[in-house]
Amino acid sequence: MEIIDIHTHIGIVRSWSPYLKGFVKATIHDLISYMDSVGIDLVALLPLPGIVEPYDRIPGTDKVLKLSKEYPDRIVPFCVIDPRCIKPKERIEQYVKRGCKGFGEYKVRLYIDDERSIRVFKICADLGIPVLIHMDKEFNPDIHRFIKVLNKVPDAIFIMHGPGWWKYISAETGDEDYPKGKVIPGGIIEKIFKEYRNVYADISAHSGLNALKRDKEYASIFLRMFSNRVLFGTDFPCISPEGNQFGPNREHIDLLINLGLEKEILERILYKNALRLLGL
Ligand SMILES: [Zn+2]
């Protein structure tokens, strides 16, 4: 079976785990080594629009494009810009012309329905590339405003990720970013998935993993219900709360495999949805 990780980076990231202090640096060779060790055929390599976390250093689009040329069979390049830059349309068009197959990781300190973001989403919709969005309290809030975006840009394809998205797997939400315990069915994600066919989500990082792990019984119902909308991803080289590394620690892939999903369901989540979205 083929496997595509839709959410990876290279560069320097700070550990948030109490069991691993300091920073982790992952090169392109480390990314390929993770892929080979776990059996990942292809990854989407995501740049960030500048320095978005004060201590992290994740390369921008030019570097991602350059590296993707060295591993054309293993790496699919994404592009990203800061929406406050000049000539956003020309810049994104150029990146797509140079080979980028998606836009993201979109991680900016603007409300998701900010006019400048809407403009970027429209450009991506016209170019036919998906937009991968990190959503939390700080970056691209909030899920209620996202519904306005969906009505304003009905043609855009969104891949959602982050605690500001995944906590809404449950109809009962508090202030916590990574809520635990049983999921109450009928959350906002369910409503959005049912109403808007252009919205997808990746299960990467702690947010996606926690949403599925907190209630595995509901996770298998949810993944069967939305098997054509969920994508496997890890957020490599980010560090897990346990102090090991997403991707090489196999946590996301093992969780999916151990849920007992039917082969066809698993195949969609592991690669078929990604192939379709990336136009491969
Ligand atoms: Zn990421």
CSV table of C-alpha atoms and ligand atoms in Angstrom, one decimal:
chain,number,residue,atom,x,y,z
A,1,MET,CA,0.0,0.0,0.0
A,2,GLU,CA,1.1,3.5,-0.8
A,3,ILE,CA,1.4,6.1,1.9
A,4,ILE,CA,1.5,9.9,1.6
A,5,ASP,CA,2.3,12.2,4.5
A,6,ILE,CA,0.6,15.4,3.6
A,7,HIS,CA,2.2,17.5,6.4
A,8,THR,CA,6.0,17.6,6.9
A,9,HIS,CA,8.7,20.3,7.3
A,10,ILE,CA,12.4,20.4,7.6
A,11,GLY,CA,14.4,22.9,9.8
A,12,ILE,CA,14.7,23.7,13.4
A,13,VAL,CA,11.9,23.3,15.9
A,14,ARG,CA,11.7,23.8,19.6
A,15,SER,CA,10.6,21.0,21.8
A,16,TRP,CA,7.5,21.6,24.0
A,17,SER,CA,7.9,18.3,25.7
A,18,PRO,CA,9.0,18.2,29.4
A,19,TYR,CA,11.1,15.1,28.4
A,20,LEU,CA,13.2,16.8,25.7
A,21,LYS,CA,14.7,20.2,26.2
A,22,GLY,CA,16.0,22.5,23.5
A,23,PHE,CA,15.8,22.2,19.8
A,24,VAL,CA,15.6,19.6,17.1
A,25,LYS,CA,17.1,20.1,13.7
A,26,ALA,CA,16.0,18.0,10.7
A,27,THR,CA,17.6,18.2,7.3
A,28,ILE,CA,16.2,16.9,4.0
A,29,HIS,CA,18.2,13.7,4.7
A,30,ASP,CA,16.5,13.2,8.0
A,31,LEU,CA,13.1,13.6,6.3
A,32,ILE,CA,14.0,11.0,3.7
A,33,SER,CA,15.4,8.7,6.4
A,34,TYR,CA,12.0,9.0,8.3
A,35,MET,CA,10.2,8.1,5.1
A,36,ASP,CA,12.3,5.1,4.4
A,37,SER,CA,12.1,3.8,8.0
A,38,VAL,CA,8.3,4.0,8.3
A,39,GLY,CA,7.6,3.2,4.6
A,40,ILE,CA,6.3,6.6,3.5
A,41,ASP,CA,6.4,6.9,-0.4
A,42,LEU,CA,5.7,10.6,-0.7
A,43,VAL,CA,5.4,13.7,1.4
A,44,ALA,CA,4.1,17.2,1.0
A,45,LEU,CA,6.9,19.5,2.2
A,46,LEU,CA,5.5,22.7,3.7
A,47,PRO,CA,7.2,26.0,4.0
A,48,LEU,CA,6.1,28.7,6.5
A,49,PRO,CA,5.5,32.4,5.7
A,50,GLY,CA,8.5,33.7,7.6
A,51,ILE,CA,9.3,33.2,11.2
A,52,VAL,CA,6.0,32.5,12.8
A,53,GLU,CA,7.2,30.9,16.1
A,54,PRO,CA,10.0,32.9,17.7
A,55,TYR,CA,12.4,30.0,18.1
A,56,ASP,CA,11.6,27.8,15.1
A,57,ARG,CA,13.3,28.1,11.8
A,58,ILE,CA,11.3,26.5,9.0
A,59,PRO,CA,12.5,27.3,5.4
A,60,GLY,CA,10.4,29.3,2.9
A,61,THR,CA,9.1,28.3,-0.5
A,62,ASP,CA,12.3,28.8,-2.6
A,63,LYS,CA,14.3,26.3,-0.4
A,64,VAL,CA,11.4,23.8,-0.5
A,65,LEU,CA,11.3,24.1,-4.3
A,66,LYS,CA,15.0,23.5,-4.6
A,67,LEU,CA,14.9,20.4,-2.3
A,68,SER,CA,12.0,19.0,-4.1
A,69,LYS,CA,14.0,19.0,-7.4
A,70,GLU,CA,16.6,16.8,-5.7
A,71,TYR,CA,13.9,14.2,-4.7
A,72,PRO,CA,11.2,14.5,-7.4
A,73,ASP,CA,9.8,11.1,-6.6
A,74,ARG,CA,9.6,11.6,-2.9
A,75,ILE,CA,8.7,15.3,-2.2
A,76,VAL,CA,5.8,17.4,-3.4
A,77,PRO,CA,6.5,21.1,-2.8
A,78,PHE,CA,4.0,23.5,-1.4
A,79,CYS,CA,4.3,27.3,-1.4
A,80,VAL,CA,3.2,30.0,1.0
A,81,ILE,CA,3.3,33.7,1.3
A,82,ASP,CA,2.5,36.3,3.9
A,83,PRO,CA,-0.9,37.7,2.7
A,84,ARG,CA,0.3,41.2,3.7
A,85,CYS,CA,3.0,41.1,1.0
A,86,ILE,CA,2.8,43.0,-2.3
A,87,LYS,CA,1.6,41.3,-5.5
A,88,PRO,CA,0.4,38.1,-3.8
A,89,LYS,CA,-1.3,36.8,-7.0
A,90,GLU,CA,1.9,37.1,-9.1
A,91,ARG,CA,4.0,35.4,-6.4
A,92,ILE,CA,1.7,32.4,-6.0
A,93,GLU,CA,1.3,32.0,-9.7
A,94,GLN,CA,5.0,31.9,-10.1
A,95,TYR,CA,5.4,29.3,-7.4
A,96,VAL,CA,2.7,27.1,-9.1
A,97,LYS,CA,4.5,27.5,-12.4
A,98,ARG,CA,7.7,26.3,-10.8
A,99,GLY,CA,6.0,23.2,-9.5
A,100,CYS,CA,4.2,23.8,-6.2
A,101,LYS,CA,1.1,21.6,-5.8
A,102,GLY,CA,-0.5,23.2,-2.8
A,103,PHE,CA,-0.5,26.3,-0.6
A,104,GLY,CA,0.6,26.2,3.1
A,105,GLU,CA,1.3,25.8,5.8
A,106,TYR,CA,-0.8,28.9,6.2
A,107,LYS,CA,0.1,30.1,9.7
A,108,VAL,CA,-0.5,33.9,10.1
A,109,ARG,CA,-1.7,36.1,12.9
A,110,LEU,CA,-4.9,37.2,11.2
A,111,TYR,CA,-8.5,36.2,11.6
A,112,ILE,CA,-9.3,33.5,9.1
A,113,ASP,CA,-11.9,35.8,7.4
A,114,ASP,CA,-9.5,38.7,7.1
A,115,GLU,CA,-9.9,40.3,3.7
A,116,ARG,CA,-6.2,39.7,2.9
A,117,SER,CA,-6.6,36.0,3.6
A,118,ILE,CA,-9.8,35.8,1.6
A,119,ARG,CA,-7.8,37.3,-1.4
A,120,VAL,CA,-5.2,34.6,-1.1
A,121,PHE,CA,-7.8,31.8,-0.9
A,122,LYS,CA,-9.4,33.1,-4.1
A,123,ILE,CA,-6.1,33.1,-5.9
A,124,CYS,CA,-5.5,29.5,-4.8
A,125,ALA,CA,-9.0,28.5,-5.9
A,126,ASP,CA,-8.4,30.0,-9.3
A,127,LEU,CA,-5.1,28.1,-9.6
A,128,GLY,CA,-6.8,24.8,-8.4
A,129,ILE,CA,-4.4,24.2,-5.5
A,130,PRO,CA,-5.5,23.2,-2.0
A,131,VAL,CA,-4.8,25.5,1.0
A,132,LEU,CA,-3.5,23.8,4.1
A,133,ILE,CA,-4.4,25.9,7.2
A,134,HIS,CA,-3.1,25.8,10.8
A,135,MET,CA,-5.8,27.0,13.1
A,136,ASP,CA,-5.5,27.8,16.8
A,137,LYS,CA,-6.2,30.8,19.1
A,138,GLU,CA,-3.3,32.7,17.8
A,139,PHE,CA,-3.1,31.7,14.1
A,140,ASN,CA,-6.1,32.0,11.7
A,141,PRO,CA,-8.8,32.0,14.4
A,142,ASP,CA,-11.6,31.0,14.5
A,143,ILE,CA,-13.8,28.1,13.3
A,144,HIS,CA,-17.0,30.2,13.4
A,145,ARG,CA,-15.4,32.8,11.2
A,146,PHE,CA,-14.2,30.0,8.9
A,147,ILE,CA,-17.9,29.3,7.9
A,148,LYS,CA,-18.0,32.9,6.6
A,149,VAL,CA,-14.9,32.1,4.5
A,150,LEU,CA,-16.5,29.0,3.1
A,151,ASN,CA,-19.5,31.0,1.9
A,152,LYS,CA,-17.3,33.7,0.4
A,153,VAL,CA,-14.8,31.4,-1.4
A,154,PRO,CA,-16.9,28.3,-2.3
A,155,ASP,CA,-14.4,27.1,-4.9
A,156,ALA,CA,-11.4,26.9,-2.6
A,157,ILE,CA,-10.2,23.5,-1.3
A,158,PHE,CA,-9.2,23.6,2.4
A,159,ILE,CA,-7.1,21.1,4.4
A,160,MET,CA,-7.6,22.0,8.1
A,161,HIS,CA,-5.3,21.2,11.0
A,162,GLY,CA,-4.4,22.5,14.5
A,163,PRO,CA,-6.1,22.6,17.9
A,164,GLY,CA,-8.4,25.4,16.8
A,165,TRP,CA,-9.9,22.9,14.3
A,166,TRP,CA,-9.6,19.5,15.9
A,167,LYS,CA,-11.1,20.4,19.3
A,168,TYR,CA,-14.4,20.8,17.5
A,169,ILE,CA,-14.6,17.1,16.7
A,170,SER,CA,-16.8,17.2,19.8
A,171,ALA,CA,-20.0,19.2,20.2
A,172,GLU,CA,-18.9,20.0,23.7
A,173,THR,CA,-15.8,22.3,23.8
A,174,GLY,CA,-14.2,24.4,26.5
A,175,ASP,CA,-11.2,26.7,26.5
A,176,GLU,CA,-8.7,23.8,26.3
A,177,ASP,CA,-6.6,23.3,23.2
A,178,TYR,CA,-6.3,19.5,23.6
A,179,PRO,CA,-9.4,18.3,25.3
A,180,LYS,CA,-9.6,14.7,26.6
A,181,GLY,CA,-12.5,12.4,27.2
A,182,LYS,CA,-15.5,11.1,25.2
A,183,VAL,CA,-16.5,13.0,22.1
A,184,ILE,CA,-20.1,14.3,21.9
A,185,PRO,CA,-21.2,13.6,18.3
A,186,GLY,CA,-22.5,16.5,16.3
A,187,GLY,CA,-19.5,18.9,16.6
A,188,ILE,CA,-18.8,21.8,14.2
A,189,ILE,CA,-16.4,19.7,12.1
A,190,GLU,CA,-19.1,17.2,11.4
A,191,LYS,CA,-21.5,20.0,10.4
A,192,ILE,CA,-18.8,21.6,8.1
A,193,PHE,CA,-17.9,18.3,6.5
A,194,LYS,CA,-21.6,17.5,5.8
A,195,GLU,CA,-22.4,21.0,4.4
A,196,TYR,CA,-19.1,21.9,2.5
A,197,ARG,CA,-17.6,19.2,0.3
A,198,ASN,CA,-14.5,21.3,-0.3
A,199,VAL,CA,-13.2,20.9,3.2
A,200,TYR,CA,-10.6,18.3,4.3
A,201,ALA,CA,-8.5,17.8,7.4
A,202,ASP,CA,-5.1,16.3,8.2
A,203,ILE,CA,-4.5,14.3,11.4
A,204,SER,CA,-1.0,15.6,11.9
A,205,ALA,CA,0.7,16.8,15.2
A,206,HIS,CA,-0.7,16.5,18.7
A,207,SER,CA,-4.0,18.1,17.7
A,208,GLY,CA,-5.1,15.5,15.2
A,209,LEU,CA,-3.8,12.6,17.1
A,210,ASN,CA,-5.5,13.8,20.3
A,211,ALA,CA,-8.8,14.2,18.6
A,212,LEU,CA,-8.7,10.6,17.5
A,213,LYS,CA,-7.1,9.1,20.5
A,214,ARG,CA,-9.4,10.7,23.1
A,215,ASP,CA,-12.3,8.5,22.0
A,216,LYS,CA,-11.2,5.7,19.7
A,217,GLU,CA,-14.8,4.3,19.4
A,218,TYR,CA,-16.0,7.6,18.0
A,219,ALA,CA,-12.7,8.0,15.9
A,220,SER,CA,-13.6,4.9,13.9
A,221,ILE,CA,-17.2,6.1,13.3
A,222,PHE,CA,-15.8,9.5,12.3
A,223,LEU,CA,-13.2,8.2,10.0
A,224,ARG,CA,-15.7,5.8,8.3
A,225,MET,CA,-18.2,8.7,7.9
A,226,PHE,CA,-15.6,11.1,6.4
A,227,SER,CA,-13.0,8.7,4.9
A,228,ASN,CA,-12.9,10.8,1.7
A,229,ARG,CA,-12.1,14.0,3.7
A,230,VAL,CA,-9.4,13.0,6.1
A,231,LEU,CA,-5.6,12.8,5.3
A,232,PHE,CA,-2.7,11.1,7.0
A,233,GLY,CA,0.0,13.6,8.1
A,234,THR,CA,2.5,13.9,11.0
A,235,ASP,CA,4.0,17.4,11.2
A,236,PHE,CA,7.5,15.9,11.2
A,237,PRO,CA,10.0,17.0,12.7
A,238,CYS,CA,7.8,18.2,15.5
A,239,ILE,CA,8.2,16.7,19.0
A,240,SER,CA,5.4,14.9,20.8
A,241,PRO,CA,4.5,15.5,24.4
A,242,GLU,CA,6.3,12.3,25.3
A,243,GLY,CA,9.6,13.7,23.9
A,244,ASN,CA,9.8,11.6,20.8
A,245,GLN,CA,9.3,12.8,17.2
A,246,PHE,CA,6.1,12.7,15.2
A,247,GLY,CA,6.7,10.6,12.1
A,248,PRO,CA,9.5,8.3,13.2
A,249,ASN,CA,7.5,7.5,16.4
A,250,ARG,CA,4.8,6.0,14.1
A,251,GLU,CA,2.0,7.2,16.4
A,252,HIS,CA,-0.3,8.6,13.7
A,253,ILE,CA,0.1,5.6,11.4
A,254,ASP,CA,-0.2,3.0,14.1
A,255,LEU,CA,-3.4,4.7,15.4
A,256,LEU,CA,-5.0,4.5,12.0
A,257,ILE,CA,-3.9,0.9,11.4
A,258,ASN,CA,-5.0,-0.3,14.8
A,259,LEU,CA,-8.6,1.2,14.6
A,260,GLY,CA,-9.6,-1.9,12.5
A,261,LEU,CA,-10.8,0.2,9.5
A,262,GLU,CA,-11.7,-1.5,6.3
A,263,LYS,CA,-9.0,-1.6,3.6
A,264,GLU,CA,-10.8,0.8,1.3
A,265,ILE,CA,-11.3,3.4,4.1
A,266,LEU,CA,-7.7,3.2,5.2
A,267,GLU,CA,-6.4,3.5,1.7
A,268,ARG,CA,-8.3,6.8,1.2
A,269,ILE,CA,-6.9,8.3,4.4
A,270,LEU,CA,-3.4,7.1,3.8
A,271,TYR,CA,-3.0,8.1,0.1
A,272,LYS,CA,-6.0,8.2,-2.2
A,273,ASN,CA,-7.4,11.5,-0.9
A,274,ALA,CA,-4.0,13.1,-1.1
A,275,LEU,CA,-3.4,11.9,-4.7
A,276,ARG,CA,-6.7,13.5,-5.7
A,277,LEU,CA,-6.0,16.8,-3.9
A,278,LEU,CA,-2.5,17.1,-5.2
A,279,GLY,CA,-3.6,16.3,-8.8
A,280,LEU,CA,-1.2,13.3,-9.0
B,1,ZN,ZN,3.1,22.1,10.5
